[in-house]
mmCIF file of C-alpha atoms in Angstrom:
data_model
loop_
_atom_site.group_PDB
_atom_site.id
_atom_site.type_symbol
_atom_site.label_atom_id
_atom_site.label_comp_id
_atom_site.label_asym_id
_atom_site.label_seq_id
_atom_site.Cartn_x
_atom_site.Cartn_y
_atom_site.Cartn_z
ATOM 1 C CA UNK A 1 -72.795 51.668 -52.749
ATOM 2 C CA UNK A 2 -75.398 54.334 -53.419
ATOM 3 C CA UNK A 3 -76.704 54.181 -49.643
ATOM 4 C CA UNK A 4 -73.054 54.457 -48.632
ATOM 5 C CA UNK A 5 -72.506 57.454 -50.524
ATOM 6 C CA UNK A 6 -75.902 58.394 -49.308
ATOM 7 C CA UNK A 7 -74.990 58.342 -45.700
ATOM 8 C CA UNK A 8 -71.346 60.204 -46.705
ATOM 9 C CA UNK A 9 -72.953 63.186 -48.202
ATOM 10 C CA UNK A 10 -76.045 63.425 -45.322
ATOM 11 C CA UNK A 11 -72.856 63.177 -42.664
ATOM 12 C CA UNK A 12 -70.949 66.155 -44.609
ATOM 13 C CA UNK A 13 -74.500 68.076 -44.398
ATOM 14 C CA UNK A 14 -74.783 67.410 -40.511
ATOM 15 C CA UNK A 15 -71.227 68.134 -39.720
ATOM 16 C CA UNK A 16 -69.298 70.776 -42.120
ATOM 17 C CA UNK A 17 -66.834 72.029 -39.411
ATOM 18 C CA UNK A 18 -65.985 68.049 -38.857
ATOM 19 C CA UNK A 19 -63.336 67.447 -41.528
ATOM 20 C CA UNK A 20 -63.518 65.201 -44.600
ATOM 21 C CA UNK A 21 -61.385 62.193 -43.115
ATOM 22 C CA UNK A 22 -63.552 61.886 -39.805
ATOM 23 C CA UNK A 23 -67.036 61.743 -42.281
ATOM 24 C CA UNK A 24 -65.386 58.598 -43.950
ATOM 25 C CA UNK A 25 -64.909 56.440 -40.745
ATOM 26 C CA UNK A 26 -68.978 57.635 -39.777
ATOM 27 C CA UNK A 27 -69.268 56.906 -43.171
ATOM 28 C CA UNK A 28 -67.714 53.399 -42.766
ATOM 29 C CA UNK A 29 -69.950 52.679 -39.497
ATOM 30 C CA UNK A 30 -73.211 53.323 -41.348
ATOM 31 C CA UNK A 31 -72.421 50.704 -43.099
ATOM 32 C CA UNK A 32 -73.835 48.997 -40.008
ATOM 33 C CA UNK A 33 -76.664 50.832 -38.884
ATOM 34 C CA UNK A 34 -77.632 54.652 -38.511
ATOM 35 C CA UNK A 35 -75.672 56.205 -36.091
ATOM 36 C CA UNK A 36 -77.448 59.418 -34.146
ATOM 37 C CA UNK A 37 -75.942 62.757 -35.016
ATOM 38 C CA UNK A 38 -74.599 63.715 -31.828
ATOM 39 C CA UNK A 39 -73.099 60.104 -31.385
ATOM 40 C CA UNK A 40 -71.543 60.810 -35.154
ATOM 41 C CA UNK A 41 -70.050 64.166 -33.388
ATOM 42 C CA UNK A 42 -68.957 62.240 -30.586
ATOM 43 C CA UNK A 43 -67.345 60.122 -32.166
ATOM 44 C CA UNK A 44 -65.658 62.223 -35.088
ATOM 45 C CA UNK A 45 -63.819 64.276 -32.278
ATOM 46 C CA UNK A 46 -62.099 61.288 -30.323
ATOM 47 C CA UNK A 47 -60.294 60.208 -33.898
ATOM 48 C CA UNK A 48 -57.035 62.438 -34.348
ATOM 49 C CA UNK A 49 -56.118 63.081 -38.123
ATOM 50 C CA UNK A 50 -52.517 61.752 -38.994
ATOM 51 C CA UNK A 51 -50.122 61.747 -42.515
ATOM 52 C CA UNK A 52 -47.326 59.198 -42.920
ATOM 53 C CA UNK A 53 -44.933 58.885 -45.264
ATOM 54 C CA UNK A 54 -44.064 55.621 -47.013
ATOM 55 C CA UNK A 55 -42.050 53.677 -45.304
ATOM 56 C CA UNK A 56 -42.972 55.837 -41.512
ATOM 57 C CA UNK A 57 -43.311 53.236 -38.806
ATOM 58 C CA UNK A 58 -46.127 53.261 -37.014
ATOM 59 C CA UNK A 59 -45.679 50.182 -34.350
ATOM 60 C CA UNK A 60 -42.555 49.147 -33.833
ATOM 61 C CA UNK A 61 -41.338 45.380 -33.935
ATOM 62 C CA UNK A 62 -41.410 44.233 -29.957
ATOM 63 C CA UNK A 63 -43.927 47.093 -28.935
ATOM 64 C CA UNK A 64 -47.744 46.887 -27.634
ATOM 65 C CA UNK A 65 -50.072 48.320 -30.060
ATOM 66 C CA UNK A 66 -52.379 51.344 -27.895
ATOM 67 C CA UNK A 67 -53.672 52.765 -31.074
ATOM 68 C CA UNK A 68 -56.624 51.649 -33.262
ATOM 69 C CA UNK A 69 -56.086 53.145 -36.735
ATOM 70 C CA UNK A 70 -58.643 53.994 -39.658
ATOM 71 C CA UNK A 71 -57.246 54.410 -43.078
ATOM 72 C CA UNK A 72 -58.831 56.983 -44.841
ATOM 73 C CA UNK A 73 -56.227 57.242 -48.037
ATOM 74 C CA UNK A 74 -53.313 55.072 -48.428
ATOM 75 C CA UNK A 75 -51.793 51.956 -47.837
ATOM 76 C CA UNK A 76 -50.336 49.958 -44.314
ATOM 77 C CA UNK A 77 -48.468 46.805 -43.967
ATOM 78 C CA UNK A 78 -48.267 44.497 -41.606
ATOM 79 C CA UNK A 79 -44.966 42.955 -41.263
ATOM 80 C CA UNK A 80 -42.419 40.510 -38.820
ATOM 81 C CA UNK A 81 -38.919 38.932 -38.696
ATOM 82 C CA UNK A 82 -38.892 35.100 -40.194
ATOM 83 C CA UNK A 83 -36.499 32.710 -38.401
ATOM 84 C CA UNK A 84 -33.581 34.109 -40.547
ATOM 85 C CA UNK A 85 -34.403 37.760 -39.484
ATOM 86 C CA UNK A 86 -35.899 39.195 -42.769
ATOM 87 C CA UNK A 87 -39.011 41.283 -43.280
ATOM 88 C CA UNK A 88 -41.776 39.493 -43.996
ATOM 89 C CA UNK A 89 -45.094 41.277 -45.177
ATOM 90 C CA UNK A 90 -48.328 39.031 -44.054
ATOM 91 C CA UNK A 91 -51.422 41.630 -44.858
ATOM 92 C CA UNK A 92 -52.077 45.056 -46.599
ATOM 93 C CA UNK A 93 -54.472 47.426 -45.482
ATOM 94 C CA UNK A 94 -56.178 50.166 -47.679
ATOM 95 C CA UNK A 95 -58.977 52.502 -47.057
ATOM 96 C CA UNK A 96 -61.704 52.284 -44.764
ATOM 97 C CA UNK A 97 -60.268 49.625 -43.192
ATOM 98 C CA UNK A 98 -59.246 49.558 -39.240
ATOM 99 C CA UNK A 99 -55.741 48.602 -38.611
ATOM 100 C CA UNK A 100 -53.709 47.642 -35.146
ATOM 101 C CA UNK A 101 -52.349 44.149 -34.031
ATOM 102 C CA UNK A 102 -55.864 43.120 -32.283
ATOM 103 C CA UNK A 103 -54.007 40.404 -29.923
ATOM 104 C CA UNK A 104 -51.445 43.203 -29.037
ATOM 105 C CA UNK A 105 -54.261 46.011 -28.509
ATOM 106 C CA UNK A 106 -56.512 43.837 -26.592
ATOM 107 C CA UNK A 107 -54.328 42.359 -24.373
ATOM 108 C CA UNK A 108 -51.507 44.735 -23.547
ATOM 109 C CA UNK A 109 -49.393 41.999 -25.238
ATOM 110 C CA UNK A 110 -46.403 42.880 -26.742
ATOM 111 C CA UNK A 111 -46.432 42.567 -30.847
ATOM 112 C CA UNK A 112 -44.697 40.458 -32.701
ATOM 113 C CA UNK A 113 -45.743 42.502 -35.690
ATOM 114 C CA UNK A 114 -45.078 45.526 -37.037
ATOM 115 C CA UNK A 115 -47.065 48.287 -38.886
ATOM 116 C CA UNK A 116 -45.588 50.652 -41.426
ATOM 117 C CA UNK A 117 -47.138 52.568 -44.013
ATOM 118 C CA UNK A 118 -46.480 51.354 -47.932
ATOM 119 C CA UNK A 119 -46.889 54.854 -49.356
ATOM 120 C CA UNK A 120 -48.121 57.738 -48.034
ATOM 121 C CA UNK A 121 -50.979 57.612 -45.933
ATOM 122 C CA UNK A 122 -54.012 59.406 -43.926
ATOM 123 C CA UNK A 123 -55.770 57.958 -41.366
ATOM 124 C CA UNK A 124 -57.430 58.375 -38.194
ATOM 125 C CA UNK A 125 -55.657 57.291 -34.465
ATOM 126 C CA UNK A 126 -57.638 56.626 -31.570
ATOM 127 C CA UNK A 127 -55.592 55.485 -28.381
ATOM 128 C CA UNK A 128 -56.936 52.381 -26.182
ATOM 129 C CA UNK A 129 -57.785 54.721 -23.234
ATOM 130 C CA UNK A 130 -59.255 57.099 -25.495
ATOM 131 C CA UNK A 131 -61.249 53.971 -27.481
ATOM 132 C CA UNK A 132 -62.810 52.247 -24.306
ATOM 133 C CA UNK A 133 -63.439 55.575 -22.727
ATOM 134 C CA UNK A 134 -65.722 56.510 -25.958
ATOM 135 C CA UNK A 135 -67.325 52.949 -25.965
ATOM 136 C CA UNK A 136 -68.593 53.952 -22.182
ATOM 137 C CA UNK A 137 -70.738 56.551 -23.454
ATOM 138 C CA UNK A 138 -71.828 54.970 -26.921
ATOM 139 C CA UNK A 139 -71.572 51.312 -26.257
ATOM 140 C CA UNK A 140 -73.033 49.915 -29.429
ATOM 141 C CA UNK A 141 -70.007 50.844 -30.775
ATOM 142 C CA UNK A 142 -67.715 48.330 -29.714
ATOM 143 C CA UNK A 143 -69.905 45.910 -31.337
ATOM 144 C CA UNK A 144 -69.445 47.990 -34.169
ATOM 145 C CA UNK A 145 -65.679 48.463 -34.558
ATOM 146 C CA UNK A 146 -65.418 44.672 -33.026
ATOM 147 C CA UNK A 147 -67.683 43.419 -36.136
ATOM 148 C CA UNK A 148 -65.856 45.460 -38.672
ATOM 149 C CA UNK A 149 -61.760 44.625 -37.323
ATOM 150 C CA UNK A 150 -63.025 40.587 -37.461
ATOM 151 C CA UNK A 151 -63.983 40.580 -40.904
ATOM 152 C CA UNK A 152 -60.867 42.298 -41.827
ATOM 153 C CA UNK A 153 -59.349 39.481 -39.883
ATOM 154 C CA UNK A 154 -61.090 36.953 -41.960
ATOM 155 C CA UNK A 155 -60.772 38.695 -45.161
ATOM 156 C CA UNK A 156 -56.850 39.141 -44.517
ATOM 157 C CA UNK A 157 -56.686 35.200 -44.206
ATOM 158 C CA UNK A 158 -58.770 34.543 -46.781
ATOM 159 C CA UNK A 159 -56.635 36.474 -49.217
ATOM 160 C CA UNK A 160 -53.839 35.070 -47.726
ATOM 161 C CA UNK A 161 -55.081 31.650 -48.271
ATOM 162 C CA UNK A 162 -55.812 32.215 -52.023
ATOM 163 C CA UNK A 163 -52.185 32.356 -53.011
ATOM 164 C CA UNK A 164 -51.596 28.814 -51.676
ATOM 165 C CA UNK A 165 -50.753 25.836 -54.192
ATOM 166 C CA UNK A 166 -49.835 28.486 -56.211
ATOM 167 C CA UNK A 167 -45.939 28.779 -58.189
ATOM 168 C CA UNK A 168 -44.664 32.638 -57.920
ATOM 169 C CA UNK A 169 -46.385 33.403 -61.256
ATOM 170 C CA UNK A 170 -49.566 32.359 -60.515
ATOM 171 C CA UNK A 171 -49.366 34.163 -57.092
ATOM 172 C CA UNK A 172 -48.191 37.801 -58.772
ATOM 173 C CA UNK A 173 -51.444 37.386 -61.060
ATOM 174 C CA UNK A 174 -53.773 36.451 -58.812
ATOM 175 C CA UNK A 175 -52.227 39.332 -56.612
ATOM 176 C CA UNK A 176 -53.182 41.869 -59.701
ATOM 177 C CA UNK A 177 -56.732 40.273 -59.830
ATOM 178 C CA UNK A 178 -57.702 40.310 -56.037
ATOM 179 C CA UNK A 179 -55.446 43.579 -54.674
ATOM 180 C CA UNK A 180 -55.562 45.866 -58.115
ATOM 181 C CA UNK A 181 -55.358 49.610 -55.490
ATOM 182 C CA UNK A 182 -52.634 47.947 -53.379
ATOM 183 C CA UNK A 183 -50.213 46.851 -56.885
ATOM 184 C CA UNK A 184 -50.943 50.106 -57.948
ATOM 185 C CA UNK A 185 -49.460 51.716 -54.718
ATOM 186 C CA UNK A 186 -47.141 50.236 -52.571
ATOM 187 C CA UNK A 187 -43.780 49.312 -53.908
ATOM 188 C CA UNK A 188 -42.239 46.277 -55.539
ATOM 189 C CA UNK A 189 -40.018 45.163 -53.232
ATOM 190 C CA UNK A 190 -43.386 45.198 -50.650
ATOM 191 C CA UNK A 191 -45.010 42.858 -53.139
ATOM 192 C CA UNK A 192 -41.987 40.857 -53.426
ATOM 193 C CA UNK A 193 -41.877 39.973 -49.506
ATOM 194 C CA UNK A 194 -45.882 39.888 -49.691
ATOM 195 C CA UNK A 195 -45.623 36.850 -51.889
ATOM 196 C CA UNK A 196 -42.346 35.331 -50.796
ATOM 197 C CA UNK A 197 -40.213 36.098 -53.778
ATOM 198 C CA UNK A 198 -37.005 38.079 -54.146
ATOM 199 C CA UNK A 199 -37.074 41.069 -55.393
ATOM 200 C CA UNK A 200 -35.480 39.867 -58.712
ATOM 201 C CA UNK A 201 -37.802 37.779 -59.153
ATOM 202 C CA UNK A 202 -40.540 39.513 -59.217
ATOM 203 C CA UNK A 203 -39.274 41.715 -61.948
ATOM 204 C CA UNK A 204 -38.673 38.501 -63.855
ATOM 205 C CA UNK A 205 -42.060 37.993 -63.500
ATOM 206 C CA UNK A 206 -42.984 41.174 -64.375
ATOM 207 C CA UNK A 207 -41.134 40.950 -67.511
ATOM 208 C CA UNK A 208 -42.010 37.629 -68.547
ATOM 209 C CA UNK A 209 -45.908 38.302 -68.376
ATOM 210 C CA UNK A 210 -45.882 41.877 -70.212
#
């Protein structure tokens, strides 16, 4: 943590006209390895600064995904249509993580996920053009970003995975234990379809374990 923090404040040092969101995502890569200062600049300037308000869509259901995001504050969801056409939330995303449908984005695919934000949110948006373009003139960084978005992808599933075996008690709990910043953001009814219980029942829950 204290070399993170480390590399966050020497960033802010190097690059005070660069503002505070684009220092966290150099701040994120460092977690890698150093990254030159005029590659930090390079990259800082291809990431556009963007606010959403809970419940703003930012893929739509049936569209391909041509933007990587970075979450710098805040909260996105990843969500699809069961077989009876409800909303189903699979993952949550919080800061410093990277967020798009990878399948979707790497392929020109079309999604069957969406992405919405679960409050309000501030991130970074890099387009696919603008992504590959920037990995042409720094190309360690695709490693980088490719490294980073597959342990997400593991991490998601692994998460996901806990809450198996588990009764709807059990999975609210163990939701409070391993996802404390996402309970304490995003709304219930978010939760709810996160761990496959209505609504009601949830508050039940809620209730019942106060």
């Amino acid at each position: 943590m204290t070399s993170v923090f480390y590399s966050f404040i020497t960033t802010l040092i190097s690059f005070p006209d660069i503002c505070i969101m684009q220092q966290q995502l150099i701040a994120r890569l460092q977690q890698l390895k150093p990254i030159p200062v005029g590659d930090q600049e390079l990259i800082a300037k291809a990431f556009e600064p963007m606010k959403f308000k809970e419940g703003d869509t930012l893929l739509p259901l049936g569209h391909v995904a041509r933007q990587l995001f970075f979450i710098t504050n805040g909260v996105l969801r990843i969500m699809a249509q069961n077989d009876k056409g409800n909303e189903v939330t699979y993952f949550f995303l919080k800061d410093n993580q990277f967020c798009t449908i990878l399948y979707s984005f790497n392929n020109n695919m079309i999604a069957e996920e969406s992405i919405q934000a679960a409050c309000d949110t501030e991130l970074l948006a890099i387009s696919k053009n603008n992504l590959l373009a920037l990995y042409e003139k720094l190309p360690y960084l695709k490693e980088m970003i490719d490294q980073i978005s597959q342990n997400t992808l593991l991490e998601k599933i692994k998460t996901r995975n806990a809450y198996l075996g588990h009764d709807s008690s059990e999975r609210y709990l163990l939701f409070l234990e391993r996802q404390p910043e996402v309970a304490m953001r995003v709304p219930l009814t978010d939760i709810a379809s996160y761990l496959g219980v209505t609504p009601q029942s949830l508050s039940r829950i809620r209730k019942n374990i106060r």
